[in-house]
Tab-separated table of C-alpha atoms and ligand atoms in Angstrom:
chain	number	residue	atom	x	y	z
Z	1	UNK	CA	231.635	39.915	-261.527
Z	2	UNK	CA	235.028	38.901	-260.732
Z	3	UNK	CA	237.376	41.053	-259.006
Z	4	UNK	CA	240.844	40.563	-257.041
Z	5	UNK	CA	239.021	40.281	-253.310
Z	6	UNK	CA	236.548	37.868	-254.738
Z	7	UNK	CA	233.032	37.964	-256.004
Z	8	UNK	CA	230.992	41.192	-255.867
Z	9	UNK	CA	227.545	40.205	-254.596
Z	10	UNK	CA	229.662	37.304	-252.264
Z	11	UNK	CA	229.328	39.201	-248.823
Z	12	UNK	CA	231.206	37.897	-245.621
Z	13	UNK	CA	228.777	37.202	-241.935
Z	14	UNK	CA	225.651	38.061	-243.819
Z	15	UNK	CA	225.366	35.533	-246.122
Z	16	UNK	CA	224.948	32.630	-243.214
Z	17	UNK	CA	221.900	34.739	-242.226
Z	18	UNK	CA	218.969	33.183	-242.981
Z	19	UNK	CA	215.860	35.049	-244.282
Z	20	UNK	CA	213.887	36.482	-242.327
Z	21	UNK	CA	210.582	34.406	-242.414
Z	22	UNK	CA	209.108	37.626	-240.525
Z	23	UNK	CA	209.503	39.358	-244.138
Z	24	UNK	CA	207.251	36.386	-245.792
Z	25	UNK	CA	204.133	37.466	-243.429
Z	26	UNK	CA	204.494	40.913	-244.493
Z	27	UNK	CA	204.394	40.773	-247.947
Z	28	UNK	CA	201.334	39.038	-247.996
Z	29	UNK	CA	199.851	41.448	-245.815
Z	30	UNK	CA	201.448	44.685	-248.053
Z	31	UNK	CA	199.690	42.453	-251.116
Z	32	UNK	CA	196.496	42.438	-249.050
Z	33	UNK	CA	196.391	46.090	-248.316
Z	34	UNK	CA	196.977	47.205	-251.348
Z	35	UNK	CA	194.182	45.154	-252.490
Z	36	UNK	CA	192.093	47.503	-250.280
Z	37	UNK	CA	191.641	44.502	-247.417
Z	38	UNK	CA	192.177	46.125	-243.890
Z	39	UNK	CA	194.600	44.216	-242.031
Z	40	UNK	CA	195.104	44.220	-238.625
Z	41	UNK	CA	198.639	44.105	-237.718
Z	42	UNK	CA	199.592	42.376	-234.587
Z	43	UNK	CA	203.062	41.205	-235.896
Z	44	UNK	CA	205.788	43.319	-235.193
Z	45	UNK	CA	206.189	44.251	-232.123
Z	46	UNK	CA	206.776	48.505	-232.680
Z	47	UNK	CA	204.821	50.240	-230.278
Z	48	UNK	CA	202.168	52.354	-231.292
Z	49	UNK	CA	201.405	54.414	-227.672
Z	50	UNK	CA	203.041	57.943	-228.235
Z	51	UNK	CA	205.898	58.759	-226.543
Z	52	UNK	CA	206.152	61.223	-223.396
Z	53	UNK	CA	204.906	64.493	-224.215
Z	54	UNK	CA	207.804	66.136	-222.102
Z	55	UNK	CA	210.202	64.463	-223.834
Z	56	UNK	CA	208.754	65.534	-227.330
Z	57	UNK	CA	208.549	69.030	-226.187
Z	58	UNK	CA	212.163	68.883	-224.808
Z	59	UNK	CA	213.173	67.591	-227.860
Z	60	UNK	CA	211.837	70.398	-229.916
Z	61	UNK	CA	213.767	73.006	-228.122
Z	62	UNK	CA	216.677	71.296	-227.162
Z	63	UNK	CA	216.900	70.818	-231.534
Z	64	UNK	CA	216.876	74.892	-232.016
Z	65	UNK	CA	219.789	74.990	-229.861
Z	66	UNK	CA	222.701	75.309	-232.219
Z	67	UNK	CA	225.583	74.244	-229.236
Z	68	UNK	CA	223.794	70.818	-229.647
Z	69	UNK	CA	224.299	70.356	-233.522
Z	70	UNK	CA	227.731	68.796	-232.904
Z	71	UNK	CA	228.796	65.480	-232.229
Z	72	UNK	CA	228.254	64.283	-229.011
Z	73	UNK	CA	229.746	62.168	-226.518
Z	74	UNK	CA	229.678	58.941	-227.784
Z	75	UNK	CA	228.891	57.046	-224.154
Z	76	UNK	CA	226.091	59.745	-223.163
Z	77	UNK	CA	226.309	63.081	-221.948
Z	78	UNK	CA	226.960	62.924	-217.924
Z	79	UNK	CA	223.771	63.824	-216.937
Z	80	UNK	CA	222.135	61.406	-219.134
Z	81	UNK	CA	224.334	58.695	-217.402
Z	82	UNK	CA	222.988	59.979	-213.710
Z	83	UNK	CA	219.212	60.123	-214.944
Z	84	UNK	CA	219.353	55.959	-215.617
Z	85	UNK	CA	221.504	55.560	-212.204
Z	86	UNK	CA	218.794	57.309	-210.541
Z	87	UNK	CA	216.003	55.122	-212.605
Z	88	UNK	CA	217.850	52.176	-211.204
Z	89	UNK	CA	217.898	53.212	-207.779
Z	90	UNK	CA	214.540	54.336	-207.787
Z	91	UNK	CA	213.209	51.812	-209.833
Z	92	UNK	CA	215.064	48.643	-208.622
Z	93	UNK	CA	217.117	50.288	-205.390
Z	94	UNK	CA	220.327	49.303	-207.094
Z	95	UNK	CA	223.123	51.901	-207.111
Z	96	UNK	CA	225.262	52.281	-209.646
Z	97	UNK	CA	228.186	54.854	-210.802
Z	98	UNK	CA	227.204	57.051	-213.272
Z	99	UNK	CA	231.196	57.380	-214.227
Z	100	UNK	CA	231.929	53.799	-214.452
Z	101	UNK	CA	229.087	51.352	-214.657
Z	102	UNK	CA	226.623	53.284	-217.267
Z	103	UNK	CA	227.043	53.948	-221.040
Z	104	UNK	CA	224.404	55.048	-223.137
Z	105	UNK	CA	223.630	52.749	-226.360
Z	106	UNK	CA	221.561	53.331	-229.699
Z	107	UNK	CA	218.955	50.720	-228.119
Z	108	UNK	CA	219.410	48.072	-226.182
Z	109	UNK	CA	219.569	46.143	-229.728
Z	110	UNK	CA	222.710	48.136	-230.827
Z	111	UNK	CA	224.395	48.050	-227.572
Z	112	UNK	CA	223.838	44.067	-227.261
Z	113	UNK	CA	225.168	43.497	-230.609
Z	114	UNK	CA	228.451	45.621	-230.141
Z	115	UNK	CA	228.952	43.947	-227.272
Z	116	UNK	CA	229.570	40.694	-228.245
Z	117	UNK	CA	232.009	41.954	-229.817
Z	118	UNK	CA	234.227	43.081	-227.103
Z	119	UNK	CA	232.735	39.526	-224.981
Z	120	UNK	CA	233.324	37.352	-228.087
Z	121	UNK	CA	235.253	35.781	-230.711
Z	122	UNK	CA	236.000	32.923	-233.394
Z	123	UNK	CA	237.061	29.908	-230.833
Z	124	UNK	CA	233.802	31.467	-228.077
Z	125	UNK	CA	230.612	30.127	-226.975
Z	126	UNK	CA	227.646	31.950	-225.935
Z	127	UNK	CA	224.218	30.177	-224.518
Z	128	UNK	CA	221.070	32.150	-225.682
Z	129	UNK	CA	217.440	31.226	-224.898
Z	130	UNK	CA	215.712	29.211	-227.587
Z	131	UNK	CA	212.961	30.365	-228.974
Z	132	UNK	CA	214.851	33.591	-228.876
Z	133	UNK	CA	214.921	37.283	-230.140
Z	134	UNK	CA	216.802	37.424	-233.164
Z	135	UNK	CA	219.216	39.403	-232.177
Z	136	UNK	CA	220.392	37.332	-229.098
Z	137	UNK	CA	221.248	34.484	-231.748
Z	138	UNK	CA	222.967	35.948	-234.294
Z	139	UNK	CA	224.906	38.936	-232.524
Z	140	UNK	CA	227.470	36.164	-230.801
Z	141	UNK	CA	227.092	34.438	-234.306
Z	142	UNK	CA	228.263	37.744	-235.890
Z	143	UNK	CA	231.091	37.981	-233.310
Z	144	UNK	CA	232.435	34.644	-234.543
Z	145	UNK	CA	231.048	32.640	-231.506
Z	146	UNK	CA	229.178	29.371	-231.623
Z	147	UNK	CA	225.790	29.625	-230.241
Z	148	UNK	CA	224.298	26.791	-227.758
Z	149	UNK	CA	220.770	27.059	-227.153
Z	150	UNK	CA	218.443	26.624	-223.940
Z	151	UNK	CA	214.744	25.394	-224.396
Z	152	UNK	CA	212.519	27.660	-222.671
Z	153	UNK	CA	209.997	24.883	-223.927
Z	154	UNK	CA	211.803	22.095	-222.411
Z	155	UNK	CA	209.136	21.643	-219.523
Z	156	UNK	CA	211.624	22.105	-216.554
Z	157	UNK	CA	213.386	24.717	-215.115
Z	158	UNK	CA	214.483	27.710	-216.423
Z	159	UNK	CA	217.789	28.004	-214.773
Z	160	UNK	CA	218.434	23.942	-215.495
Z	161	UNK	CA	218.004	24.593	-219.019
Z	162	UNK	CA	220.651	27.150	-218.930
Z	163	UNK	CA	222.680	25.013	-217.019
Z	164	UNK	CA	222.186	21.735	-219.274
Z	165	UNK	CA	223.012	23.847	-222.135
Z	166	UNK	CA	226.613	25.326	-220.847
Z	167	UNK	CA	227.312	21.458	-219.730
Z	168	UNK	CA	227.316	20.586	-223.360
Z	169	UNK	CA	228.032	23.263	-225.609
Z	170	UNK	CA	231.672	23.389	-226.723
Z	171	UNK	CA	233.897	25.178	-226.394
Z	172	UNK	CA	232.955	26.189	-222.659
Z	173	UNK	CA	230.665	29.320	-222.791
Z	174	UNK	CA	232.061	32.655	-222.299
Z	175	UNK	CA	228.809	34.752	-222.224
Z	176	UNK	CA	225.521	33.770	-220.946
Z	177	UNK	CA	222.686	35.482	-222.683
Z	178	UNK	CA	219.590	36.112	-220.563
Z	179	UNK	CA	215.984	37.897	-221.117
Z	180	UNK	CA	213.413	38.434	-218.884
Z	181	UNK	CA	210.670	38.631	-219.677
Z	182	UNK	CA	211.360	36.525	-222.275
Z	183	UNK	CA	210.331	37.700	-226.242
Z	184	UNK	CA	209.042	35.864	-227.814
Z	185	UNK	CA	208.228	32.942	-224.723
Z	186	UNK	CA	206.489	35.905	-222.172
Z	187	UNK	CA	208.689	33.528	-219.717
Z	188	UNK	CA	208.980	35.635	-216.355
Z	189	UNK	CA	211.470	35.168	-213.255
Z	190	UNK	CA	211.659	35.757	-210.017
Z	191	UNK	CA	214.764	37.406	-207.751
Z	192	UNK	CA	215.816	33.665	-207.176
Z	193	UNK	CA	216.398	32.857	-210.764
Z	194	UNK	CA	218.722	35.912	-211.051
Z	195	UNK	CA	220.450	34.769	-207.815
Z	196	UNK	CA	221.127	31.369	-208.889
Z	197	UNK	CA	222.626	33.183	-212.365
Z	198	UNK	CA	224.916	35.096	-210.538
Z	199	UNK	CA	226.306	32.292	-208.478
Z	200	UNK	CA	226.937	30.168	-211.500
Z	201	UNK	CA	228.285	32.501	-213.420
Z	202	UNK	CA	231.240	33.511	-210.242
Z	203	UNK	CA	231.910	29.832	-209.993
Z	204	UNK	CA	232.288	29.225	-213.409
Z	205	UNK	CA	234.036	32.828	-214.729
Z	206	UNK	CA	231.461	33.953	-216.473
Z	207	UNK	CA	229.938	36.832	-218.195
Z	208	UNK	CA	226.111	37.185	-217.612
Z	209	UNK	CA	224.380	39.532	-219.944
Z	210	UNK	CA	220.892	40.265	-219.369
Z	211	UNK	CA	218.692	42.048	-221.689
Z	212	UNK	CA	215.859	43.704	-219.974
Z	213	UNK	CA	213.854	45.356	-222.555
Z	214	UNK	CA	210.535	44.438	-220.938
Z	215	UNK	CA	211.796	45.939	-217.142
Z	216	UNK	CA	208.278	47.618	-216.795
Z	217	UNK	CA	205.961	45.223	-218.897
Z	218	UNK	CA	205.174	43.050	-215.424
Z	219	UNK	CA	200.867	42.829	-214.972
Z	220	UNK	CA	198.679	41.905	-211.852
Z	221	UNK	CA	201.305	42.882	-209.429
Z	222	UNK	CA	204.628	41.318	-210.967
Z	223	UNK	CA	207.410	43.249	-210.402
Z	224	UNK	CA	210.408	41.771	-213.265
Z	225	UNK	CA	213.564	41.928	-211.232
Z	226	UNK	CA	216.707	43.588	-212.352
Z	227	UNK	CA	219.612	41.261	-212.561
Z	228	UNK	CA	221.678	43.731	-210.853
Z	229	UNK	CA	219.253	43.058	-207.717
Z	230	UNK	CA	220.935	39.711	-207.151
Z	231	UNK	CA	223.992	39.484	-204.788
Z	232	UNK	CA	227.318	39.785	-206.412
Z	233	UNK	CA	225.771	40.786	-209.843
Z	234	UNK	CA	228.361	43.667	-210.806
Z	235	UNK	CA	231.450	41.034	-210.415
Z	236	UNK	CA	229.989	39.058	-213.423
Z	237	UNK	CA	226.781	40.930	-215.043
Z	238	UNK	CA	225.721	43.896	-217.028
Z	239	UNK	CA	221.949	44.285	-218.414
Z	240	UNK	CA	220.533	46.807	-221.019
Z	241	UNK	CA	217.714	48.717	-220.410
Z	242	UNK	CA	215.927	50.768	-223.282
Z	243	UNK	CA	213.387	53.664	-223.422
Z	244	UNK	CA	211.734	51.598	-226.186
Z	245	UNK	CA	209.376	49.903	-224.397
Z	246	UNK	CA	209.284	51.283	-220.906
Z	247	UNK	CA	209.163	55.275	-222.231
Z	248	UNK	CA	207.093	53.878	-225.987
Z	249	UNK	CA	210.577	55.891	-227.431
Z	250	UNK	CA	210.998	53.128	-230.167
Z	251	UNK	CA	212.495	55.076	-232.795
Z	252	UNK	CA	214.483	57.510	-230.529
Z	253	UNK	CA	217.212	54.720	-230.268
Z	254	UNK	CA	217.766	55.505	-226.475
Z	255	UNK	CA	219.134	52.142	-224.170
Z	256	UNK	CA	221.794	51.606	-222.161
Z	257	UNK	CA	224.511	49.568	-220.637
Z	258	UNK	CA	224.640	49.407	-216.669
Z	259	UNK	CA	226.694	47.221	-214.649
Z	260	UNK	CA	229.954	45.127	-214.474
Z	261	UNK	CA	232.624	48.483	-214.553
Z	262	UNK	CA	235.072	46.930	-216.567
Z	263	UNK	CA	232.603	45.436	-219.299
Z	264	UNK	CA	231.135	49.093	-219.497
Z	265	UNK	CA	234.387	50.242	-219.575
Z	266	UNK	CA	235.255	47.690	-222.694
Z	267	UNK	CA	232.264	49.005	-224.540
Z	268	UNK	CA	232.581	52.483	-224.314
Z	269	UNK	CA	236.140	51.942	-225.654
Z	270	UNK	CA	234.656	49.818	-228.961
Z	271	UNK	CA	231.927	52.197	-229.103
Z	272	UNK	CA	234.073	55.486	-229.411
Z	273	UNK	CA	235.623	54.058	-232.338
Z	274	UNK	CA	232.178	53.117	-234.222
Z	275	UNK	CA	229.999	55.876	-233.290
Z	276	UNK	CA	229.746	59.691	-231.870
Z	277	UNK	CA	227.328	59.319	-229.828
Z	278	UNK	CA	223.615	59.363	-230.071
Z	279	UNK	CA	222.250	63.173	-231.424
Z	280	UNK	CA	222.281	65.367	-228.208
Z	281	UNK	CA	218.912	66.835	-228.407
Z	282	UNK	CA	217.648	63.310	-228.155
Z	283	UNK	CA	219.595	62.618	-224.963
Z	284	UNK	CA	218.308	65.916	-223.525
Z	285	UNK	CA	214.965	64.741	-224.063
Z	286	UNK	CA	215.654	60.996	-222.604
Z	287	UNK	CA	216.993	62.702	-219.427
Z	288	UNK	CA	213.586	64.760	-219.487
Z	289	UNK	CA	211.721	61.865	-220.214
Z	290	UNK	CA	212.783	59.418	-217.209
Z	291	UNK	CA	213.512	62.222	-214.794
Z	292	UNK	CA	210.188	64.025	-215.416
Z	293	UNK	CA	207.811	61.021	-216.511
Z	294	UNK	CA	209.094	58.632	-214.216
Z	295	UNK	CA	205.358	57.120	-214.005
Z	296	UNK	CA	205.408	57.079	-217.255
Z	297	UNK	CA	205.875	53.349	-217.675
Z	298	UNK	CA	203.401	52.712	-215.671
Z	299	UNK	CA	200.450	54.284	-217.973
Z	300	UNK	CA	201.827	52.182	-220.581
Z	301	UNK	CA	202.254	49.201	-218.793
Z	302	UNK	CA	198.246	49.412	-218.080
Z	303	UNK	CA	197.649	49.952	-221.553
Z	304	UNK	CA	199.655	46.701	-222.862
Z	305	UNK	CA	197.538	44.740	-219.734
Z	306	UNK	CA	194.615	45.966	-221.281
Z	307	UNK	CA	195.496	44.801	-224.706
Z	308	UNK	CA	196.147	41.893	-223.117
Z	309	UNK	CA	193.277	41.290	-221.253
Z	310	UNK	CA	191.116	42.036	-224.513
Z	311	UNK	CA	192.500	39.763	-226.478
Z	312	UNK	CA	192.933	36.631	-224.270
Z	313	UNK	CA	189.652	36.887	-223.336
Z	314	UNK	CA	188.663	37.362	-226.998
Z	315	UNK	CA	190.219	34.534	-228.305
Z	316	UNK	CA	189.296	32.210	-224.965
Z	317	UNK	CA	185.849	32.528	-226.040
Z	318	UNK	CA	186.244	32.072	-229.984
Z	319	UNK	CA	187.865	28.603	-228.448
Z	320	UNK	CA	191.599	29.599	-228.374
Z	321	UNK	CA	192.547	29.585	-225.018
Z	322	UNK	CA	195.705	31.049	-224.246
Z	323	UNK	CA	197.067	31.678	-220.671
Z	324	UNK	CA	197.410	35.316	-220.599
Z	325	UNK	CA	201.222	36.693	-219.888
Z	326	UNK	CA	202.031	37.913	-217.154
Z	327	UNK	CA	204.771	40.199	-218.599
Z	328	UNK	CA	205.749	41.953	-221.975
Z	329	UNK	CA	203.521	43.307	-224.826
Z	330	UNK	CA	203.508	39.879	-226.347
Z	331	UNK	CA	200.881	37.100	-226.178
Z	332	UNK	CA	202.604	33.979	-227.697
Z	333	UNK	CA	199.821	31.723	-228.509
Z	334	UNK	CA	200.051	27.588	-229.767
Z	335	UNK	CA	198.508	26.774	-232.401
Z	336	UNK	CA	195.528	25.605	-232.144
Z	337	UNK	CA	194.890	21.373	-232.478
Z	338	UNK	CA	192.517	21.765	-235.600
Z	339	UNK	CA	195.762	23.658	-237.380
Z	340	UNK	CA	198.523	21.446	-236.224
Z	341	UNK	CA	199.272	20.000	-239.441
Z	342	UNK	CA	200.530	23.628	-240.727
Z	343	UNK	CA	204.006	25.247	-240.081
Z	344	UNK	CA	203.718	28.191	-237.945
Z	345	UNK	CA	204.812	30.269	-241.010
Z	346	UNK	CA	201.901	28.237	-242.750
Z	347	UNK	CA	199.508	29.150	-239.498
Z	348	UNK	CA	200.168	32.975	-239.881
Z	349	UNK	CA	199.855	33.154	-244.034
Z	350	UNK	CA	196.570	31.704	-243.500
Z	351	UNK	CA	195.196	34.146	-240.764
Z	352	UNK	CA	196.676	36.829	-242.693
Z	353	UNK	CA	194.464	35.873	-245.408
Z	354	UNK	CA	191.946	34.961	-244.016
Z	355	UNK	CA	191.330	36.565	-240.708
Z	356	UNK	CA	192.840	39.530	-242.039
Z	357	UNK	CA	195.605	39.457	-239.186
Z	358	UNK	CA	199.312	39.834	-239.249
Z	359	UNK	CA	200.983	37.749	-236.375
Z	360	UNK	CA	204.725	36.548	-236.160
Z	361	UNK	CA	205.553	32.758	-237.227
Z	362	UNK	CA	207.022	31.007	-234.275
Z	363	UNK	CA	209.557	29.684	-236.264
Z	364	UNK	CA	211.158	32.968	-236.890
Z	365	UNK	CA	212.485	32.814	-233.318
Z	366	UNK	CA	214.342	30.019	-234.026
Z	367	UNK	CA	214.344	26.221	-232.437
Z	368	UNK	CA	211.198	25.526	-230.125
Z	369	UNK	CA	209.049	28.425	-231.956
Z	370	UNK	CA	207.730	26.306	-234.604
Z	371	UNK	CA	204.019	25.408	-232.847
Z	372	UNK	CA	203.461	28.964	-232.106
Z	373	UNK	CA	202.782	32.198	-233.222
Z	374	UNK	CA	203.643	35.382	-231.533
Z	375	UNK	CA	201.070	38.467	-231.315
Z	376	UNK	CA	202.034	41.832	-230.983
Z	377	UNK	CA	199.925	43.964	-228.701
Z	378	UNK	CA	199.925	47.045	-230.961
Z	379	UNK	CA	196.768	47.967	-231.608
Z	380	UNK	CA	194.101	49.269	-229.520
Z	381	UNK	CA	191.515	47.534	-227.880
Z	382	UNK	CA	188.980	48.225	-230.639
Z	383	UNK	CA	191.321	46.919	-233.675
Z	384	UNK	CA	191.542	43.881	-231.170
Z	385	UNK	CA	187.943	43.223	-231.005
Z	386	UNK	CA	188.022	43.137	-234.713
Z	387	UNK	CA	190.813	40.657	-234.799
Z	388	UNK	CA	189.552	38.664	-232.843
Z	389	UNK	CA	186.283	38.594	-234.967
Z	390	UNK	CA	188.339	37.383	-238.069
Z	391	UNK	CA	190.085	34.786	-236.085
Z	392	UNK	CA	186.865	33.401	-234.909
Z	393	UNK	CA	185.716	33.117	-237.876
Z	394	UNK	CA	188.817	30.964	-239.324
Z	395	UNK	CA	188.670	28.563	-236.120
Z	396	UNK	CA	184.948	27.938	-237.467
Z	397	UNK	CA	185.717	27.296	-240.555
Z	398	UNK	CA	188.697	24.923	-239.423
Z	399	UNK	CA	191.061	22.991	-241.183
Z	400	UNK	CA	188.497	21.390	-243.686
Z	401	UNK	CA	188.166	25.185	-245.463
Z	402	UNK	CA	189.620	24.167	-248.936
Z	403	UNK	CA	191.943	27.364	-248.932
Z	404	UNK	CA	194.167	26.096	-245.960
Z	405	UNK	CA	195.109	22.675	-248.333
Z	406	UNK	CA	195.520	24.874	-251.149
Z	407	UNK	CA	198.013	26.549	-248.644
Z	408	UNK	CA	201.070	25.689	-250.658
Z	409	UNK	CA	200.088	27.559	-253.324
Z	410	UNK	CA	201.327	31.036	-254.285
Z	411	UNK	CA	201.848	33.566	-250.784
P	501	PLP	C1	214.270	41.271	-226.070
P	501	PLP	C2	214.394	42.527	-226.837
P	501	PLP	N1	215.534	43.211	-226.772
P	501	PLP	C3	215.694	44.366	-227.446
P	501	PLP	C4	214.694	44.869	-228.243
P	501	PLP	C5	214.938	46.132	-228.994
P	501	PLP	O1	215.076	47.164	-228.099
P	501	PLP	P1	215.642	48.576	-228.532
P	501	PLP	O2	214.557	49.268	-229.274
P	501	PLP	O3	216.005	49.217	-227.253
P	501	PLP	O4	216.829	48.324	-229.413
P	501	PLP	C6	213.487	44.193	-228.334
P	501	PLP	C7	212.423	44.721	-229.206
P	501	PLP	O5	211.527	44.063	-229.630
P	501	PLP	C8	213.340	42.994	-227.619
P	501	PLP	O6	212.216	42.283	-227.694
């Protein structure tokens, strides 16, 4: 239909998006299950370890207090702000001003994407890692920016890649996107890394954005360091951390913003025109949650190790041998020499099918994903074992099983 403002159905920013390829893998596996076929679902990574039981409880009272119906305060109630500055110091032993350098933010997701907006415009340049969360691509994309990409598969140096890819992006990068540990990669970093960040971005002017959603995901003694740890940080860097991951509070959209003052400040200011402020109940319960489960992250850091550990060692002795991560709740696995002649998205149908596992195509993170595929550690130990069974039995069968050449039939 035709109107004065163009085409209904015609939609501005979204139609460059490309589909998600994520979406192909689970359709099949919706088709499957409703077929009565159990399928394990290792694919998206939404965490299945309940959240805090404080926090829950908190949550419950806090909700049958009318006085915190109303809208809220859309940067975080104070004393939500000085429960993440004490995580921080505790935590990391950075200190940070509850006032000034700490907003709250529906996720770190929500809070990354927003920002770009304030960092970023038509005319801008942001470098992201590549293979890279979705999100870290297309929010500068959404702001307008141009997006130049650093291989996290290029074989060298983390921090070279970064600096390769600012040398010839155009126009000159603005924002530096960085994410340790890395999803989809499991890439980890040390102190150093973050140092050398820092100083490039003060002798170059510019902004470092970190996100840290897997801050308490480090196994067999690694510790994943805070950008803000690094000397100098606050003139040039801010970094979200979430209660996703950390807390398991997926769905209770809890992150925040900490560092650089005045990019807090520039936030808060585009946030208080979008939003009121996350429901207050829920922030009651986040305060509970960090200030009275602080080992909280811990418990579910040993429960993602253990997932790990099941599953490497799993798949190592079906034949897949995968060098187990060292951070995250991800194990991001290549695809296997007898199945190099499928796509990743090709990889995943077929072990969906046939293994009766969901796992995420590689190439749905974008450039340098494609001989991968990701696994989600969301299932218990138990549903792993069984996974792992249904692989093994696909990497016997190999290649030559007539179903994987029929594999451009229907999904
Ligand atoms: C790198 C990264 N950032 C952010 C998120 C989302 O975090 P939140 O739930 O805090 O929005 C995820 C979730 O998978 C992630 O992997």
């Amino acid at each position: 239909m035709q109107t004065a403002g163009g085409r209904v159905g015609e939609f501005r920013r979204i139609d460059s998006l490309p589909p998600y390829v994520f979406a192909t893998v689970d359709r099949l596996k919706q088709e499957l299950r409703r077929a009565g076929e159990d399928v394990i679902d290792l694919g998206f990574g939404n965490p299945d370890i309940p959240s805090p039981e404080v926090a829950v409880e908190k949550l419950a009272e806090a909700v049958h207090n009318p006085r915190n119906h109303r809208y809220s305060a859309s940067r975080g109630i104070p004393r939500l702000r000085h429960a993440i500055c004490d995580l921080y110091r505790r935590r990391f032993g950075v200190e940070l001003d509850p006032e000034t350098q700490a907003i709250t933010t529906i996720g770190a997701k929500e809070g990354l994407a927003h920002l770009m907006w304030v960092l970023l415009e038509p005319g801008d340049a942001a470098i992201v890692p590549s293979p890279s969360y979705p999100i870290h691509i297309y929010a500068p994309m959404l702001a307008g920016a141009t997006v130049g990409r650093a291989p996290m598969h290029g074989g060298g140096d983390v921090f070279d890649a970064f600096v390769e890819a600012f040398a010839r992006t155009e126009p000159r990068p603005r924002v530096l996107i960085l994410s340790f540990p890395h999803n989809p990669t499991t890439a980890t970093v040390d102190l150093d890394l973050m140092q050398r960040a820092v100083d490039f971005a003060r002798e170059h002017g510019i902004v470092l954005v970190h996100d840290f959603a897997y801050a308490d995901l480090g196994f067999d003694g690694y510790e994943p360091p805070s950008i803000l740890q690094a000397e100098g940080a606050e003139e040039v860097a801010v970094e979200l951390y979430s209660l996703t991951k950390s807390f398991s509070m997926a769905g209770w959209r809890v992150g925040f913003l900490v560092g650089n003052a005045d990019i807090v400040a520039a936030l808060a200011k585009l946030k208080s025109y979008l939003d009121y402020g996350t429901f207050q109940p829920i922030q009651i319960a986040a305060i509970v949650a960090m200030n009275e489960a602080p080992d909280y992250p811990e418990e579910v850091r040993a429960r993602y190790r253990s997932r790990r550990d099941a599953l490497c060692t799993g798949l190592a002795r079906s034949g897949w041998v995968i060098e187990p991560p060292r951070a995250t709740m991800f194990v991001w696995a290549p695809i296997p020499e007898a199945f190099a002649e499928l796509s990743s998205l090709e990889f995943a149908l077929h072990l969906a099918r046939e293994a009766k596992v969901a796992v995420s195509p590689g190439e749905g993170f974008g450039p340098g994903g494609e001989r991968f595929v990701r696994f989600a550690l969301v299932e218990n130990e138990q549903r792993i074992g069984q996974a792992v069974r249904g692989i093994r039995r696909v990497l016997r069968a190999g290649p030559a099983d007539p179903r994987v050449s029929s594999r451009r039939g229907t999904v």
